[in-house]
XYZ file of C-alpha atoms in Angstrom:
658
model
C 134.602 -8.089 24.027
C 133.851 -6.182 27.338
C 134.854 -7.558 30.832
C 131.624 -8.702 31.234
C 131.275 -10.653 28.297
C 129.166 -8.567 26.025
C 129.810 -5.982 23.502
C 126.627 -5.248 21.545
C 122.778 -5.559 22.820
C 119.724 -4.699 20.735
C 116.815 -3.328 22.881
C 113.403 -3.400 21.194
C 110.172 -2.158 22.089
C 107.138 0.009 21.558
C 106.275 3.357 22.140
C 106.488 4.310 25.756
C 107.332 0.880 26.641
C 110.758 1.722 28.582
C 113.137 0.601 26.122
C 115.186 3.782 26.074
C 115.490 3.925 29.977
C 116.530 0.175 29.848
C 119.101 0.836 27.343
C 120.450 3.597 29.479
C 120.589 1.609 32.319
C 122.745 -1.216 30.446
C 125.603 1.493 30.009
C 125.238 3.303 33.327
C 128.583 1.681 34.353
C 130.395 3.404 31.902
C 132.639 6.523 32.933
C 131.798 8.103 29.648
C 129.003 7.378 27.123
C 128.490 8.522 23.237
C 124.993 9.050 22.736
C 124.072 8.849 18.777
C 121.017 10.797 18.226
C 119.104 9.628 14.969
C 116.208 11.503 15.018
C 115.785 14.598 12.950
C 113.221 17.570 12.546
C 111.232 18.848 15.515
C 111.504 22.174 15.091
C 107.984 22.886 14.032
C 106.665 20.220 16.227
C 106.250 21.109 19.979
C 105.373 17.427 21.037
C 108.147 15.750 19.361
C 110.621 18.286 20.351
C 109.458 17.603 23.973
C 110.199 14.029 23.653
C 113.644 14.772 22.467
C 114.261 17.219 25.186
C 112.957 14.446 27.949
C 115.606 12.093 26.489
C 118.230 15.079 26.802
C 117.511 15.620 30.628
C 117.853 12.118 31.434
C 121.750 11.680 30.099
C 124.344 12.284 32.429
C 126.767 15.443 32.160
C 129.618 13.074 31.279
C 127.746 11.723 28.163
C 128.804 13.236 24.772
C 125.864 13.527 22.196
C 126.625 12.754 18.482
C 123.841 13.344 15.690
C 123.679 11.527 12.428
C 120.504 13.186 11.469
C 119.724 12.980 7.790
C 123.173 10.751 7.039
C 122.583 7.168 7.673
C 126.011 6.403 6.729
C 127.337 8.503 9.568
C 126.107 5.708 11.948
C 128.256 3.148 10.176
C 131.255 5.245 10.130
C 130.842 5.956 14.171
C 130.824 2.143 14.719
C 133.665 1.614 12.516
C 135.702 4.465 14.139
C 134.957 3.202 17.688
C 137.822 2.202 20.136
C 137.779 -0.818 22.430
C 137.100 1.440 25.602
C 134.448 3.494 23.932
C 130.539 3.022 24.670
C 127.967 4.059 22.202
C 124.220 4.244 22.649
C 122.286 4.619 19.642
C 118.619 5.868 20.002
C 116.710 4.680 17.934
C 117.064 2.750 14.847
C 113.484 3.956 13.875
C 115.210 7.507 12.975
C 118.011 5.706 11.044
C 115.526 3.892 8.978
C 113.436 7.104 8.086
C 116.872 8.791 6.936
C 117.710 5.697 4.914
C 114.427 5.790 3.142
C 114.322 9.783 2.641
C 113.065 10.262 -0.972
C 115.949 12.846 -1.513
C 118.265 9.659 -1.301
C 116.469 7.509 -3.736
C 117.515 5.661 -5.788
C 119.629 4.010 -3.226
C 120.291 0.174 -2.294
C 118.832 0.346 0.880
C 119.438 -3.398 1.780
C 123.156 -2.612 1.333
C 123.008 0.292 3.983
C 121.360 -2.468 6.345
C 124.122 -4.848 5.491
C 126.852 -2.669 5.897
C 125.423 -1.389 9.671
C 125.131 -5.146 10.797
C 128.525 -5.693 9.682
C 129.859 -2.572 11.328
C 128.077 -3.904 14.576
C 129.545 -7.180 14.146
C 133.066 -5.961 13.939
C 132.885 -3.118 16.405
C 135.372 -3.281 19.275
C 133.510 -1.026 21.533
C 130.266 -1.627 23.833
C 127.583 -0.667 21.860
C 123.607 -0.681 22.640
C 121.250 0.030 20.068
C 117.527 0.753 20.507
C 114.987 0.168 17.785
C 111.079 0.292 17.945
C 109.261 -2.808 17.412
C 106.545 -1.911 14.942
C 105.653 -5.425 13.541
C 102.905 -6.305 16.068
C 100.066 -4.060 14.720
C 97.979 -4.249 11.654
C 99.693 -3.722 8.036
C 100.159 0.055 7.531
C 97.453 1.273 4.895
C 99.939 3.604 3.022
C 102.579 2.538 0.796
C 105.192 4.614 2.862
C 103.993 3.085 6.206
C 104.422 -0.288 4.745
C 107.861 0.326 3.309
C 108.846 1.880 6.557
C 107.573 -1.173 8.629
C 109.163 -3.610 6.124
C 112.331 -1.799 6.364
C 112.644 -1.549 10.046
C 111.831 -5.135 10.495
C 114.539 -6.149 8.219
C 117.058 -3.887 9.884
C 116.008 -5.391 13.431
C 116.381 -8.981 12.100
C 119.656 -8.280 10.835
C 121.217 -6.572 13.863
C 119.722 -9.354 16.196
C 121.731 -11.707 14.241
C 124.735 -9.326 14.722
C 124.332 -8.399 18.530
C 125.494 -10.571 21.338
C 122.124 -9.935 23.203
C 118.564 -9.004 22.302
C 116.005 -7.776 24.919
C 112.486 -7.008 24.076
C 110.961 -4.294 26.674
C 107.023 -4.468 27.201
C 105.380 -2.102 29.875
C 108.611 -1.349 31.245
C 109.704 -5.200 31.760
C 112.564 -6.742 29.948
C 112.569 -10.041 28.680
C 115.773 -11.532 27.012
C 115.162 -13.193 23.542
C 118.818 -13.767 22.878
C 120.585 -14.311 26.367
C 124.063 -12.679 26.798
C 126.952 -14.950 27.453
C 127.616 -15.779 31.143
C 130.706 -15.089 32.967
C 133.015 -17.724 33.637
C 132.620 -18.989 37.205
C 131.536 -21.979 39.269
C 128.621 -23.562 37.926
C 125.360 -23.727 39.694
C 122.701 -26.256 38.916
C 119.178 -24.974 38.857
C 116.734 -26.371 41.018
C 112.900 -26.174 41.154
C 111.034 -23.393 43.398
C 108.593 -24.957 45.730
C 104.982 -23.416 45.044
C 103.773 -23.888 48.758
C 105.325 -21.641 51.478
C 105.462 -24.581 53.564
C 107.744 -26.450 51.324
C 111.556 -26.675 51.616
C 113.706 -23.775 50.576
C 115.459 -24.669 47.258
C 119.601 -24.702 47.747
C 121.635 -23.918 44.888
C 124.404 -26.863 44.544
C 127.638 -25.353 43.698
C 130.518 -27.150 41.644
C 133.173 -25.895 43.980
C 133.482 -26.619 47.577
C 130.758 -24.931 49.573
C 131.680 -21.885 51.800
C 131.251 -22.154 55.470
C 127.493 -21.277 56.528
C 126.970 -17.694 56.704
C 126.451 -16.217 60.119
C 122.602 -15.390 61.222
C 121.381 -11.756 61.002
C 120.478 -10.338 64.643
C 117.066 -8.592 63.997
C 116.714 -5.624 66.759
C 113.814 -3.417 67.458
C 115.006 -0.084 69.154
C 112.698 1.504 71.603
C 110.303 3.669 70.191
C 111.692 6.624 72.174
C 115.203 5.636 73.318
C 116.518 7.046 76.624
C 120.033 8.810 76.445
C 122.248 7.520 79.168
C 123.825 10.258 81.168
C 126.798 8.012 82.359
C 129.566 8.331 79.596
C 130.239 5.109 77.544
C 133.638 3.584 78.791
C 136.420 3.440 75.926
C 137.403 -0.036 76.578
C 135.995 -2.763 74.793
C 132.364 -3.886 75.216
C 132.187 -7.422 74.314
C 129.190 -8.963 72.440
C 126.729 -10.002 75.453
C 126.962 -13.271 76.642
C 124.451 -16.179 75.737
C 122.441 -15.966 79.129
C 122.009 -12.046 78.712
C 118.586 -11.022 77.517
C 118.601 -10.312 73.948
C 116.276 -9.332 71.468
C 114.783 -11.963 69.326
C 117.544 -13.447 67.106
C 116.398 -14.796 63.433
C 118.353 -16.782 60.985
C 118.646 -14.687 57.663
C 118.644 -17.812 55.698
C 115.888 -19.640 57.451
C 112.677 -18.115 56.115
C 110.911 -19.046 52.826
C 111.143 -16.459 50.204
C 108.254 -15.348 47.970
C 109.920 -16.053 44.944
C 113.527 -16.591 43.730
C 113.841 -14.418 40.676
C 117.618 -15.998 40.077
C 115.486 -19.221 39.531
C 112.430 -18.069 38.052
C 113.910 -15.820 35.399
C 115.787 -18.835 34.059
C 119.210 -17.782 35.529
C 121.447 -20.264 37.544
C 123.440 -17.452 39.235
C 123.678 -14.031 39.898
C 125.401 -12.599 36.648
C 125.338 -9.742 34.589
C 122.414 -8.922 32.451
C 119.579 -10.184 35.121
C 116.012 -9.099 34.218
C 114.833 -6.840 37.265
C 112.200 -4.186 37.249
C 112.471 -0.482 36.919
C 110.585 2.124 38.354
C 107.633 3.757 36.777
C 109.067 6.082 34.376
C 106.148 8.541 34.186
C 104.979 8.474 37.879
C 108.061 10.504 38.916
C 107.882 13.442 36.526
C 104.198 13.474 37.088
C 104.587 13.709 40.579
C 107.178 16.699 40.271
C 104.979 18.567 37.957
C 102.087 18.068 40.763
C 104.392 19.515 43.309
C 104.400 22.807 41.226
C 100.622 23.030 41.825
C 100.205 22.278 45.309
C 98.618 24.577 47.909
C 101.931 26.241 49.253
C 102.221 29.678 50.234
C 106.132 29.765 49.330
C 107.779 28.491 46.521
C 107.922 24.932 46.921
C 109.766 22.086 48.514
C 113.073 22.854 46.886
C 115.825 20.104 46.709
C 113.679 17.757 48.873
C 111.334 17.368 45.889
C 113.872 14.885 44.580
C 112.659 12.372 47.131
C 109.045 12.797 46.309
C 110.112 12.178 42.516
C 112.098 9.162 43.658
C 109.352 7.937 45.869
C 106.495 8.372 43.271
C 108.588 6.271 40.547
C 109.359 3.414 43.053
C 105.540 3.244 44.359
C 104.035 4.050 40.810
C 101.757 6.658 42.340
C 101.737 10.652 41.693
C 101.104 10.967 45.374
C 103.688 8.523 47.306
C 103.322 7.926 50.703
C 105.798 8.283 53.271
C 107.824 5.073 54.158
C 106.022 3.539 57.276
C 108.315 0.390 57.835
C 111.955 1.033 57.468
C 114.506 -1.784 57.870
C 117.919 -0.705 58.611
C 120.521 -3.433 57.477
C 123.991 -2.990 59.041
C 126.517 -5.178 57.526
C 129.818 -5.908 59.645
C 132.854 -7.121 58.187
C 136.722 -6.690 58.341
C 139.528 -6.683 55.833
C 142.923 -7.504 56.512
C 146.415 -5.857 55.427
C 147.020 -2.015 55.255
C 143.320 -1.407 54.382
C 142.668 -1.469 57.996
C 145.671 0.891 59.049
C 144.639 2.999 62.048
C 141.429 1.362 62.729
C 140.447 -0.156 66.156
C 139.092 -3.489 65.716
C 137.997 -3.333 69.413
C 136.117 -0.170 69.047
C 134.549 -1.292 65.838
C 133.305 -4.438 67.866
C 131.818 -2.114 70.684
C 129.983 -0.276 68.155
C 128.463 -3.578 66.560
C 127.614 -4.955 70.027
C 125.614 -1.693 70.830
C 123.743 -1.765 67.714
C 122.800 -5.317 68.307
C 121.089 -4.490 71.718
C 119.470 -1.304 69.840
C 121.539 1.047 71.506
C 124.261 3.368 70.216
C 123.952 5.945 67.635
C 122.295 3.538 65.001
C 119.958 2.145 67.599
C 118.852 5.447 69.034
C 118.471 6.928 65.752
C 116.399 3.943 64.107
C 114.293 3.964 67.517
C 113.321 7.690 66.877
C 112.499 6.869 63.240
C 110.410 3.731 64.049
C 112.868 1.437 62.188
C 114.048 -1.819 63.093
C 117.599 -3.066 62.453
C 119.047 -6.378 60.983
C 122.813 -6.729 62.028
C 124.646 -9.216 59.974
C 128.376 -10.237 60.557
C 130.354 -11.696 57.830
C 133.358 -13.657 57.716
C 136.702 -11.609 57.432
C 138.588 -10.679 54.012
C 142.213 -11.082 53.236
C 144.452 -8.213 52.223
C 143.504 -6.925 48.506
C 147.182 -6.015 48.207
C 148.608 -9.556 48.572
C 145.920 -11.605 46.464
C 142.231 -12.522 46.151
C 140.468 -11.616 49.347
C 138.217 -14.628 49.010
C 137.043 -17.371 47.016
C 134.732 -17.416 44.046
C 132.174 -19.685 45.579
C 132.075 -17.443 48.882
C 131.186 -14.361 46.550
C 128.371 -16.572 45.176
C 127.011 -17.444 48.677
C 127.231 -14.060 50.060
C 125.465 -12.280 46.863
C 122.566 -14.803 47.687
C 122.519 -14.070 51.155
C 122.239 -10.308 50.513
C 119.530 -11.108 47.970
C 117.788 -13.342 50.708
C 118.096 -10.485 53.207
C 115.913 -8.395 50.978
C 113.588 -10.989 50.481
C 113.070 -11.186 54.360
C 112.544 -7.555 54.726
C 110.070 -7.491 51.866
C 108.262 -10.632 53.458
C 107.960 -9.034 56.708
C 105.984 -5.960 55.007
C 109.198 -3.425 54.921
C 108.550 -0.723 52.500
C 112.418 0.541 52.493
C 115.532 -0.514 53.355
C 118.673 1.692 54.490
C 121.894 0.215 54.045
C 124.599 0.675 56.739
C 128.042 -0.665 57.585
C 130.123 -0.776 60.453
C 133.452 -2.416 59.593
C 137.387 -2.477 59.387
C 138.872 -1.424 56.316
C 135.827 -0.473 54.474
C 136.745 2.686 53.279
C 140.016 1.606 51.423
C 138.206 -1.046 49.838
C 135.676 0.915 48.779
C 138.058 3.415 47.330
C 139.729 0.557 45.294
C 136.446 -0.397 43.988
C 135.776 3.200 42.674
C 139.027 3.269 41.087
C 138.772 -0.195 39.391
C 135.420 0.367 38.206
C 135.239 4.094 37.056
C 139.173 4.945 36.761
C 138.931 7.623 39.599
C 142.119 8.774 41.256
C 142.390 6.578 44.567
C 144.358 9.200 46.361
C 142.068 11.920 45.718
C 138.751 9.736 46.941
C 140.437 8.037 49.951
C 138.958 9.262 53.027
C 141.478 10.403 55.905
C 141.906 8.174 59.034
C 140.006 10.074 61.658
C 140.958 9.245 65.378
C 138.939 9.659 68.503
C 139.218 13.525 69.625
C 139.087 14.634 66.026
C 142.833 14.000 65.214
C 143.822 12.612 61.846
C 146.403 9.902 61.273
C 148.033 10.744 58.093
C 150.695 7.901 58.373
C 147.758 5.297 58.351
C 146.254 7.178 55.427
C 149.442 6.800 53.493
C 149.404 3.244 54.362
C 145.969 2.572 53.324
C 146.945 4.560 50.107
C 149.687 2.153 49.199
C 147.384 -0.695 49.805
C 144.861 0.475 47.131
C 147.738 1.231 44.815
C 149.378 -2.266 45.209
C 145.826 -4.151 44.621
C 144.986 -1.979 41.659
C 148.509 -2.894 40.266
C 147.958 -6.296 41.063
C 144.659 -6.652 39.193
C 145.736 -4.363 36.237
C 145.395 -7.294 33.835
C 142.577 -9.398 35.380
C 138.885 -9.141 34.497
C 136.829 -6.352 35.910
C 133.539 -7.890 35.963
C 131.492 -7.940 39.137
C 132.332 -11.321 40.366
C 136.026 -10.622 39.801
C 136.122 -7.431 41.537
C 134.503 -8.912 44.525
C 136.657 -11.823 44.653
C 139.995 -9.759 44.128
C 139.168 -6.718 46.336
C 135.807 -6.214 47.460
C 135.210 -9.160 50.170
C 132.098 -10.821 51.502
C 130.666 -7.536 53.105
C 130.791 -5.802 49.904
C 129.359 -8.974 48.129
C 126.469 -9.121 50.897
C 125.765 -5.442 50.415
C 125.563 -5.962 46.551
C 123.056 -8.828 46.908
C 121.094 -6.711 49.353
C 120.498 -4.176 46.599
C 119.915 -6.670 43.905
C 117.252 -8.496 45.990
C 115.626 -5.046 47.000
C 115.359 -4.128 43.310
C 113.799 -7.456 42.542
C 111.352 -6.961 45.160
C 110.874 -3.197 44.327
C 111.791 -1.972 47.494
C 113.880 1.279 47.600
C 117.137 1.449 49.268
C 118.491 4.673 51.017
C 122.343 4.999 50.827
C 124.795 7.289 52.267
C 128.099 5.751 52.910
C 131.413 3.899 51.289
C 129.719 0.486 51.466
C 126.616 1.281 49.766
C 128.101 3.290 47.338
C 130.646 0.564 46.394
C 128.021 -2.016 46.496
C 125.796 0.362 43.813
C 129.012 0.368 41.706
C 129.250 -3.198 41.584
C 125.641 -4.067 41.235
C 125.242 -1.930 38.266
C 127.438 -4.156 36.333
C 124.827 -7.055 37.350
C 121.752 -5.173 36.710
C 121.990 -1.626 35.680
C 118.180 -0.996 37.136
C 119.482 -1.175 40.805
C 120.571 2.507 40.822
C 117.336 3.543 39.625
C 115.792 2.249 43.158
C 118.591 3.774 45.290
C 118.227 7.274 47.091
C 121.080 9.308 48.558
C 119.385 11.381 51.220
C 122.683 13.234 52.373
C 125.722 14.026 50.461
C 127.880 13.945 53.541
C 131.412 15.028 53.358
C 133.393 12.129 51.791
C 134.739 12.483 48.224
C 134.498 8.839 47.812
C 130.811 9.077 48.299
C 130.168 12.118 46.216
C 132.219 10.784 43.204
C 130.522 7.317 43.375
C 126.975 8.710 43.740
C 127.924 11.115 40.583
C 128.743 8.042 38.476
C 125.658 6.151 39.613
C 123.567 9.261 38.815
C 122.487 9.727 42.318
C 121.861 13.279 43.338
C 121.974 14.069 47.078
C 118.699 15.126 48.492
C 120.005 16.996 51.141
C 123.545 18.833 51.756
C 123.884 19.224 55.559
C 127.629 18.083 55.812
C 126.562 15.493 58.357
C 129.259 12.912 59.138
C 127.886 10.618 61.613
C 128.940 7.214 60.097
C 127.448 4.918 57.447
C 123.773 4.693 57.904
C 123.402 7.362 60.543
C 123.280 10.265 58.068
C 120.403 8.922 56.162
C 118.824 7.958 59.424
C 119.237 11.525 60.759
C 117.500 12.629 57.414
C 114.904 10.196 57.449
C 112.107 12.022 59.486
C 112.130 14.900 57.243
C 112.012 13.080 54.101
C 108.833 11.149 55.644
C 107.561 14.683 56.414
C 107.995 15.872 53.015
C 106.209 13.054 51.408
C 103.134 13.369 53.697
C 103.001 16.967 52.674
C 103.474 16.288 49.159
C 100.681 13.659 49.456
C 98.164 15.292 51.707
C 98.285 18.926 50.359
C 95.530 19.509 47.671
C 96.221 21.579 44.419
C 96.042 25.216 44.737
C 92.389 26.299 44.287
C 93.397 28.872 41.864
C 94.696 26.193 39.585
C 91.358 24.240 39.334
C 89.801 25.530 36.311
C 87.431 22.950 35.486
C 83.865 23.964 36.518
C 82.462 21.777 39.235
C 85.831 20.341 40.140
C 86.511 22.015 43.290
C 88.017 25.089 41.913
C 88.035 28.722 43.655
C 84.355 29.554 42.133
C 82.931 26.505 43.274
C 84.119 26.120 46.845
C 84.612 29.573 47.796
C 82.201 29.195 50.915
C 84.731 26.813 52.218
C 87.061 29.303 52.595
C 85.401 32.469 53.247
C 81.478 31.975 53.698
C 79.487 34.757 52.313
C 82.151 36.374 50.263
C 80.930 35.298 46.683
C 77.506 36.923 47.641
C 79.279 39.983 48.421
C 80.613 40.349 45.114
C 76.924 39.673 43.782
C 75.157 41.861 46.192
C 77.399 44.455 47.221
C 79.561 44.671 50.154
C 77.919 44.381 53.380
C 78.135 47.549 55.246
C 78.048 46.088 58.826
C 81.246 45.897 60.626
C 83.297 42.914 59.382
C 83.503 39.929 61.595
C 85.852 37.133 61.586
C 84.519 33.480 61.764
C 86.619 31.074 63.945
C 85.994 27.249 63.936
C 85.196 26.141 67.235
C 88.090 24.958 69.332
C 90.661 26.891 67.225
C 91.292 29.835 69.443
C 87.746 29.949 70.347
C 87.132 27.255 73.386
C 83.611 29.154 74.044
C 82.380 27.927 70.791
C 81.032 31.387 69.785
C 81.522 32.886 66.310
C 82.943 36.326 65.499
C 85.336 38.546 67.381
C 83.310 38.659 70.660
C 83.304 34.827 70.785
C 87.121 34.787 70.370
C 87.565 37.284 73.160
C 85.188 35.350 75.294
C 87.562 32.189 74.659
C 90.686 34.595 75.566
C 89.190 35.853 78.611
C 88.114 32.177 79.712
C 91.863 31.102 79.436
C 93.245 34.207 81.165
C-alpha cells in the first residue's frame, strides 16, 4: 500500500462530468505515470479523435502511454506486472468493456474476464486509478447491443468498486466519495457541529494529543497606494519590530473571525487528510477562453505566453472573459528552522525584513502598495533541525494546517479574489529542497540554491553545510512513511504546514493562488498529497532563477507565465509581474472579436457595422468612389479640440494648440 494509505481508486462519472481530470489530479504526485488508454478507433471520426487528443494534451511529458486497444486481456496483464513503485491511470473502462463485447471475440466468457480484472486490481501492488463511465442512470437502452453494454459495464463497475480501496462519483466536476479511502494514522480529532449563524461561536476541534500553544496572530497591513521611496539608505543593523506604543496598522487575529464554512467538517472529515473533496476549476472555460483569444481584435499575433494567465483565470472564474484580480491579499509567512539548514543566514536581517513588511514598507510593502494589495504577515514558531529528528509534533502540524486554511477563509470572507503566497524565513530553501527530494526523488544537490550574501557574494561553505543537512535528513527518514503529515512533521516544519493549509483553504473557497518561491512550491508538493485539486488553483507568474522552483513547478504541472529572470525574493517576483497580468486580463476581457470573424448576419460583423469604422465607405462600394477630395473624420477631442471634422478642423485644432 502507498504511503498515504491507498492503492486503488475507482472514479465514476457521466460524460463531461470531469471524472478524467479528477482522476489525473489523484496521481499528480507521482514522478511518472503509465497512462493506459483503452479506446480504439477514431481514424474516421474527427470528433472522437479530438476527444482523444484533448486527453493527450493534458498529460505531462513525464507520463508514458500504453494502449490496450482491442485486447482486453492486456489490461489484466499490465496490472499483474506492475511494481510497487509504479502508478497506473486507466481511462476508461468503457473502452475495455466494448473490447470485451467485440463480436470478433465471441463466444467468450465475458464474466470471467471481469472477474480476472477485479482479481488483478485487488492483488496489484502499484497505485492504480481506474476511470469508468456511469451509464446506469438513464433509460434502459432500446437496442440489444446497448442493453448488453450497459449491463456489462454495470457488472464491471460493481466488481471493481468492491475490489478498490476507494470509489468516487464525479458529477458536474464535483467529487463525492462513495467508498472512503483509509485515513492516515495520527491523533484523532473529534468532529464538532458547524454553527449556522454567523454570530455563533466558532467550532473548535478537540485533539486527543496535548494541544499546541496558541498560534500567533496575523498582522494585516494595507500599504500606501503610492509608496514613497526613502532617499536615506536603510542601516545594515537590526531593525527591531516596532514597540507596542508606536503607531501600527490594525492588527487582526487570524483565528478570531467566523469562517463561511468549514469544508473539513461539512464534508464529513475530522482532520485534514488525503483524499479530501475539493473543487476543480471549470474544465471548459479555460480552453474556450484560449480559443477566443485567437479571434479578438488585435493587430499583432496575440498575447503570447501570457495567454496562460488568461486561460488560468478563465477556469478559476468559470468565464471565457475573466476579469483582472481586483483585490489581492499577500500572505507572508515567516518561520525559522534550526540546524545547518540555516547555515549562512542572518536571522537579524530576516527579522528586519519581516518588521518592514509589517509596517507596509520594504520591498514587499512597496510592491504591494503599487499593486493595490494588502498584506497579512504571520510569524510561526521555530522548527527544529531536520537532520537531528522530527522538527515538530504531529498535533502542531494539524493546528498549523488548520490555521493556514482559516487564513484563506478570512481572505475569502474579506472579499479577496486572489492570494499571493510569500515567505521570509530562515532555512526555508534547504527545507524546501528536502521536501522536493523526499516527495519526487529529485537530486537534492542539484536543486539546493546557493547561499547569497549581501553584495552578491556566494557562501559556498554554508551551501555545503545545508547540503549535508538535507542529505542527513533524507537518510534519517529513508524508512519512514512519506505521507503529507509525515513529511511536515519530520522535515517540513510549521511554516510549511501553514502554507500548505493556505493552499487547501484557497482551493476549498475557489480562490486562485500565485506562487513564485521555495515555500510555495514545497507547499504545493505537499498539498497535492492531501488534495490533488490544489495545483489546478495555482499559477506561477514568473519562473525566477532557482532550479528548486523550476523542478517543483514541473512536477506540479505549473508552466511559468513569464521568464524574466527575476530574483527579488519569494513573493516579490509575482508582485512585480502582477500589474502586467492584470493588464492582460483586462485586455482579453474588453477587446471584442475581430469584426472580420463575426460571420452571422446581424451579429455586428463587418458588413453590419461598417459605418462605425468608416462612415459612408459601404455606400462607396455601391455608388462608386466619390470623386471629391477624400477627408479624414476625427472624433471631437481626439487631436481635434476645435470640434471640427475633416482635415481643416484638425489643422485648426493644431493651430490652436500652437
